[in-house]
Each structure stands twice: as C-alpha cells, then as structure tokens.
C-alpha cells in the first residue's frame, strides 16, 4: 500500500484577504527572520514561518531578499 503524501501551505491570514499574496509573502519572510534573530538559527519554533514564506514566495524573490540582507540593503524591517 502506498503512503499518502499530505501537502500543506500557509494558512489563511485575515490580514491578507485578497487573492494577491505579495504582502502576505513579504510579511511571512520578515516574520521568519525576526524569529531566527530572537530565538536563534536552530530554533524549531521558526520552522512554521519558513514553511509559510517558502510556500508563498517565488524563489527569485527570496534569493534577491537574501542577497539584500547580506549587503544591508533589505527594504523591510528586520
């Protein structure tokens, strides 16, 4: 018998009621990095934020934001 794979994505968030999820993606990315700053890189408590932003955000955006964070030019509040 085959094992079932359960796919999950970020849960609905009342702060982002429209179909355009750009702000939702950006907010989840920021929440993840705030969590790792506060609780440490190895904290399991931040895993859910990582899962959310990875489900919502295009990889090109994440790559760009990671690069901007490394150079100190990221436009968001971390």
Short mmCIF file of N, CA, C and O in Angstrom, two decimals:
data_model
loop_
_atom_site.label_atom_id
_atom_site.label_comp_id
_atom_site.label_asym_id
_atom_site.label_seq_id
_atom_site.Cartn_x
_atom_site.Cartn_y
_atom_site.Cartn_z
N UNK A 1 0.84 -1.17 0.00
CA UNK A 1 0.00 0.00 0.00
C UNK A 1 0.89 1.25 0.00
O UNK A 1 1.85 1.33 0.73
N UNK A 2 0.54 2.21 -0.82
CA UNK A 2 1.34 3.43 -0.94
C UNK A 2 1.08 4.38 0.23
O UNK A 2 -0.03 4.49 0.72
N UNK A 3 2.14 5.05 0.65
CA UNK A 3 1.99 6.06 1.69
C UNK A 3 1.39 7.32 1.06
O UNK A 3 1.76 7.70 -0.04
N UNK A 4 0.48 7.93 1.78
CA UNK A 4 -0.12 9.16 1.30
C UNK A 4 0.77 10.33 1.68
O UNK A 4 1.29 10.40 2.78
N UNK A 5 0.93 11.25 0.75
CA UNK A 5 1.70 12.47 0.99
C UNK A 5 0.70 13.59 1.25
O UNK A 5 -0.20 13.83 0.45
N UNK A 6 0.87 14.25 2.37
CA UNK A 6 -0.02 15.35 2.72
C UNK A 6 0.67 16.67 2.39
O UNK A 6 1.73 16.97 2.92
N UNK A 7 0.07 17.43 1.49
CA UNK A 7 0.61 18.72 1.09
C UNK A 7 -0.07 19.82 1.90
O UNK A 7 -1.29 19.83 2.05
N UNK A 8 0.73 20.73 2.41
CA UNK A 8 0.19 21.84 3.19
C UNK A 8 0.80 23.14 2.68
O UNK A 8 1.91 23.15 2.16
N UNK A 9 0.09 24.22 2.87
CA UNK A 9 0.61 25.53 2.54
C UNK A 9 0.31 26.45 3.72
O UNK A 9 -0.23 26.01 4.73
N UNK A 10 0.65 27.70 3.57
CA UNK A 10 0.40 28.65 4.65
C UNK A 10 -1.10 28.78 4.89
O UNK A 10 -1.89 28.80 3.94
N UNK A 11 -1.51 28.87 6.15
CA UNK A 11 -2.95 29.02 6.44
C UNK A 11 -3.45 30.40 6.04
O UNK A 11 -2.67 31.34 5.86
N UNK A 12 -4.75 30.52 5.89
CA UNK A 12 -5.35 31.81 5.57
C UNK A 12 -5.02 32.80 6.69
O UNK A 12 -4.96 32.44 7.86
N UNK A 13 -4.82 34.04 6.31
CA UNK A 13 -4.47 35.08 7.27
C UNK A 13 -5.41 36.26 7.05
O UNK A 13 -5.44 36.83 5.95
N UNK A 14 -6.17 36.63 8.04
CA UNK A 14 -7.17 37.69 7.90
C UNK A 14 -6.56 39.03 7.52
O UNK A 14 -7.25 39.91 7.01
N UNK A 15 -5.25 39.20 7.72
CA UNK A 15 -4.60 40.47 7.34
C UNK A 15 -4.46 40.61 5.84
O UNK A 15 -4.19 41.70 5.34
N UNK A 16 -4.64 39.50 5.10
CA UNK A 16 -4.43 39.50 3.66
C UNK A 16 -5.63 38.85 2.96
O UNK A 16 -5.54 37.72 2.49
N UNK A 17 -6.76 39.56 2.88
CA UNK A 17 -7.99 38.96 2.39
C UNK A 17 -8.08 38.82 0.86
O UNK A 17 -8.93 38.11 0.37
N UNK A 18 -7.24 39.48 0.12
CA UNK A 18 -7.35 39.45 -1.34
C UNK A 18 -6.55 38.30 -1.93
O UNK A 18 -5.77 37.65 -1.26
N UNK A 19 -6.74 38.09 -3.22
CA UNK A 19 -6.03 36.99 -3.87
C UNK A 19 -4.57 37.31 -4.14
O UNK A 19 -3.77 36.40 -4.32
N UNK A 20 -4.21 38.58 -4.17
CA UNK A 20 -2.81 38.96 -4.36
C UNK A 20 -2.06 38.72 -3.05
O UNK A 20 -2.30 39.39 -2.06
N UNK A 21 -1.16 37.76 -3.05
CA UNK A 21 -0.50 37.34 -1.83
C UNK A 21 0.91 37.94 -1.66
O UNK A 21 1.70 37.47 -0.85
N UNK A 22 1.23 39.00 -2.40
CA UNK A 22 2.55 39.60 -2.33
C UNK A 22 2.89 40.07 -0.93
O UNK A 22 3.96 39.76 -0.39
N UNK A 23 2.00 40.82 -0.29
CA UNK A 23 2.26 41.31 1.07
C UNK A 23 2.32 40.17 2.06
O UNK A 23 3.12 40.19 3.01
N UNK A 24 1.48 39.17 1.87
CA UNK A 24 1.48 38.00 2.75
C UNK A 24 2.84 37.32 2.69
O UNK A 24 3.44 36.99 3.71
N UNK A 25 3.35 37.12 1.48
CA UNK A 25 4.67 36.52 1.27
C UNK A 25 5.75 37.33 1.99
O UNK A 25 6.56 36.79 2.75
N UNK A 26 5.78 38.63 1.75
CA UNK A 26 6.79 39.51 2.32
C UNK A 26 6.73 39.50 3.85
O UNK A 26 7.75 39.41 4.53
N UNK A 27 5.52 39.56 4.40
CA UNK A 27 5.34 39.56 5.85
C UNK A 27 5.82 38.25 6.46
O UNK A 27 6.49 38.26 7.50
N UNK A 28 5.51 37.13 5.84
CA UNK A 28 5.97 35.84 6.37
C UNK A 28 7.49 35.71 6.31
O UNK A 28 8.11 35.15 7.21
N UNK A 29 8.10 36.25 5.26
CA UNK A 29 9.56 36.25 5.15
C UNK A 29 10.17 37.05 6.31
O UNK A 29 11.10 36.60 6.98
N UNK A 30 9.62 38.21 6.57
CA UNK A 30 10.10 39.06 7.66
C UNK A 30 9.87 38.38 9.01
O UNK A 30 10.76 38.38 9.88
N UNK A 31 8.70 37.77 9.21
CA UNK A 31 8.42 37.08 10.47
C UNK A 31 9.43 35.95 10.72
O UNK A 31 9.88 35.77 11.86
N UNK A 32 9.79 35.22 9.67
CA UNK A 32 10.78 34.16 9.83
C UNK A 32 12.11 34.72 10.30
O UNK A 32 12.72 34.22 11.24
N UNK A 33 12.58 35.78 9.67
CA UNK A 33 13.89 36.32 10.03
C UNK A 33 13.88 37.02 11.38
O UNK A 33 14.89 36.99 12.10
N UNK A 34 12.77 37.60 11.76
CA UNK A 34 12.66 38.16 13.11
C UNK A 34 12.71 37.05 14.15
O UNK A 34 13.33 37.19 15.20
N UNK A 35 12.05 35.94 13.85
CA UNK A 35 12.03 34.79 14.77
C UNK A 35 13.44 34.23 14.94
O UNK A 35 13.87 33.96 16.06
N UNK A 36 14.17 34.04 13.84
CA UNK A 36 15.52 33.47 13.95
C UNK A 36 16.47 34.43 14.67
O UNK A 36 17.37 33.99 15.36
N UNK A 37 16.23 35.72 14.53
CA UNK A 37 17.05 36.70 15.24
C UNK A 37 16.77 36.62 16.74
O UNK A 37 17.69 36.66 17.56
N UNK A 38 15.50 36.48 17.10
CA UNK A 38 15.11 36.46 18.51
C UNK A 38 15.40 35.12 19.18
O UNK A 38 15.82 35.07 20.34
N UNK A 39 15.22 34.02 18.46
CA UNK A 39 15.30 32.70 19.09
C UNK A 39 16.50 31.87 18.63
O UNK A 39 16.72 30.79 19.16
N UNK A 40 17.23 32.35 17.65
CA UNK A 40 18.39 31.62 17.16
C UNK A 40 18.11 30.86 15.88
O UNK A 40 16.98 30.46 15.62
N UNK A 41 19.15 30.66 15.10
CA UNK A 41 19.05 29.99 13.80
C UNK A 41 18.51 28.56 13.91
O UNK A 41 17.86 28.07 13.01
N UNK A 42 18.81 27.87 15.00
CA UNK A 42 18.45 26.46 15.14
C UNK A 42 17.12 26.23 15.85
O UNK A 42 16.77 25.10 16.14
N UNK A 43 16.37 27.30 16.10
CA UNK A 43 15.11 27.17 16.83
C UNK A 43 14.04 26.51 15.97
O UNK A 43 13.77 26.93 14.85
N UNK A 44 13.42 25.47 16.51
CA UNK A 44 12.33 24.79 15.80
C UNK A 44 11.06 25.64 15.76
O UNK A 44 10.18 25.38 14.96
N UNK A 45 10.98 26.63 16.64
CA UNK A 45 9.80 27.49 16.68
C UNK A 45 9.64 28.32 15.41
O UNK A 45 8.55 28.78 15.11
N UNK A 46 10.73 28.50 14.67
CA UNK A 46 10.69 29.33 13.46
C UNK A 46 10.39 28.52 12.20
O UNK A 46 10.16 29.10 11.15
N UNK A 47 10.34 27.20 12.33
CA UNK A 47 10.13 26.34 11.17
C UNK A 47 8.82 26.64 10.44
O UNK A 47 8.76 26.60 9.22
N UNK A 48 7.77 26.94 11.19
CA UNK A 48 6.48 27.19 10.54
C UNK A 48 6.53 28.45 9.67
O UNK A 48 5.96 28.49 8.60
N UNK A 49 7.26 29.48 10.14
CA UNK A 49 7.38 30.69 9.33
C UNK A 49 8.16 30.42 8.05
O UNK A 49 7.83 30.93 6.98
N UNK A 50 9.18 29.58 8.15
CA UNK A 50 9.96 29.21 6.97
C UNK A 50 9.07 28.47 5.98
O UNK A 50 9.11 28.74 4.77
N UNK A 51 8.27 27.55 6.49
CA UNK A 51 7.37 26.79 5.62
C UNK A 51 6.37 27.73 4.93
O UNK A 51 6.09 27.58 3.75
N UNK A 52 5.86 28.70 5.66
CA UNK A 52 4.88 29.63 5.09
C UNK A 52 5.49 30.48 3.98
O UNK A 52 4.93 30.58 2.89
N UNK A 53 6.64 31.12 4.25
CA UNK A 53 7.18 32.00 3.21
C UNK A 53 7.67 31.20 2.01
O UNK A 53 7.55 31.66 0.87
N UNK A 54 8.16 30.00 2.24
CA UNK A 54 8.61 29.17 1.10
C UNK A 54 7.44 28.71 0.24
O UNK A 54 7.60 28.52 -0.96
N UNK A 55 6.26 28.56 0.85
CA UNK A 55 5.08 28.17 0.10
C UNK A 55 4.49 29.35 -0.69
O UNK A 55 3.91 29.16 -1.75
N UNK A 56 4.66 30.55 -0.16
CA UNK A 56 4.02 31.73 -0.76
C UNK A 56 4.91 32.50 -1.73
O UNK A 56 4.41 33.10 -2.68
N UNK A 57 6.20 32.54 -1.47
CA UNK A 57 7.10 33.43 -2.20
C UNK A 57 7.81 32.74 -3.37
O UNK A 57 8.31 31.63 -3.21
N UNK A 58 7.89 33.43 -4.51
CA UNK A 58 8.69 32.90 -5.62
C UNK A 58 10.17 32.83 -5.20
O UNK A 58 10.67 33.70 -4.49
N UNK A 59 10.86 31.81 -5.65
CA UNK A 59 12.26 31.61 -5.29
C UNK A 59 13.15 32.79 -5.68
O UNK A 59 14.10 33.12 -4.96
N UNK A 60 12.84 33.44 -6.81
CA UNK A 60 13.65 34.58 -7.25
C UNK A 60 13.58 35.72 -6.24
O UNK A 60 14.57 36.40 -6.00
N UNK A 61 12.41 35.94 -5.65
CA UNK A 61 12.26 36.99 -4.65
C UNK A 61 13.08 36.66 -3.42
O UNK A 61 13.77 37.53 -2.87
N UNK A 62 12.99 35.42 -2.96
CA UNK A 62 13.72 35.01 -1.76
C UNK A 62 15.22 35.16 -1.98
O UNK A 62 15.94 35.67 -1.12
N UNK A 63 15.70 34.74 -3.15
CA UNK A 63 17.13 34.89 -3.47
C UNK A 63 17.54 36.35 -3.43
O UNK A 63 18.58 36.70 -2.86
N UNK A 64 16.71 37.22 -4.00
CA UNK A 64 17.01 38.65 -4.02
C UNK A 64 17.01 39.22 -2.61
O UNK A 64 17.91 39.98 -2.22
N UNK A 65 16.01 38.85 -1.81
CA UNK A 65 15.93 39.36 -0.44
C UNK A 65 17.09 38.87 0.41
O UNK A 65 17.64 39.63 1.22
N UNK A 66 17.49 37.61 0.23
CA UNK A 66 18.64 37.08 0.97
C UNK A 66 19.91 37.86 0.61
O UNK A 66 20.71 38.19 1.48
N UNK A 67 20.06 38.14 -0.67
CA UNK A 67 21.21 38.92 -1.13
C UNK A 67 21.17 40.33 -0.52
O UNK A 67 22.20 40.85 -0.06
N UNK A 68 19.99 40.95 -0.50
CA UNK A 68 19.86 42.29 0.06
C UNK A 68 20.14 42.29 1.57
O UNK A 68 20.75 43.23 2.08
N UNK A 69 19.72 41.25 2.26
CA UNK A 69 20.00 41.18 3.70
C UNK A 69 21.51 41.09 3.94
O UNK A 69 22.03 41.71 4.85
N UNK A 70 22.20 40.31 3.11
CA UNK A 70 23.65 40.15 3.25
C UNK A 70 24.39 41.46 2.99
O UNK A 70 25.40 41.71 3.63
N UNK A 71 23.87 42.27 2.08
CA UNK A 71 24.55 43.53 1.74
C UNK A 71 24.04 44.71 2.58
O UNK A 71 24.54 45.82 2.44
N UNK A 72 23.01 44.46 3.40
CA UNK A 72 22.48 45.52 4.25
C UNK A 72 21.54 46.47 3.54
O UNK A 72 21.30 47.57 4.01
N UNK A 73 20.98 46.06 2.40
CA UNK A 73 20.08 46.93 1.64
C UNK A 73 18.64 46.42 1.61
O UNK A 73 17.83 46.89 0.82
N UNK A 74 18.31 45.46 2.48
CA UNK A 74 16.95 44.92 2.51
C UNK A 74 15.98 46.02 2.90
O UNK A 74 16.18 46.71 3.90
N UNK A 75 14.86 46.18 2.15
CA UNK A 75 13.95 47.30 2.40
C UNK A 75 12.99 47.12 3.58
O UNK A 75 12.33 48.06 3.98
N UNK A 76 12.92 45.93 4.14
CA UNK A 76 11.94 45.69 5.21
C UNK A 76 12.53 45.80 6.60
O UNK A 76 13.75 45.80 6.77
N UNK A 77 11.65 45.89 7.58
CA UNK A 77 12.09 45.96 8.98
C UNK A 77 12.42 44.57 9.53
O UNK A 77 11.54 43.74 9.67
N UNK A 78 13.67 44.32 9.80
CA UNK A 78 14.07 43.05 10.39
C UNK A 78 14.51 43.35 11.79
O UNK A 78 14.66 42.74 12.67
#
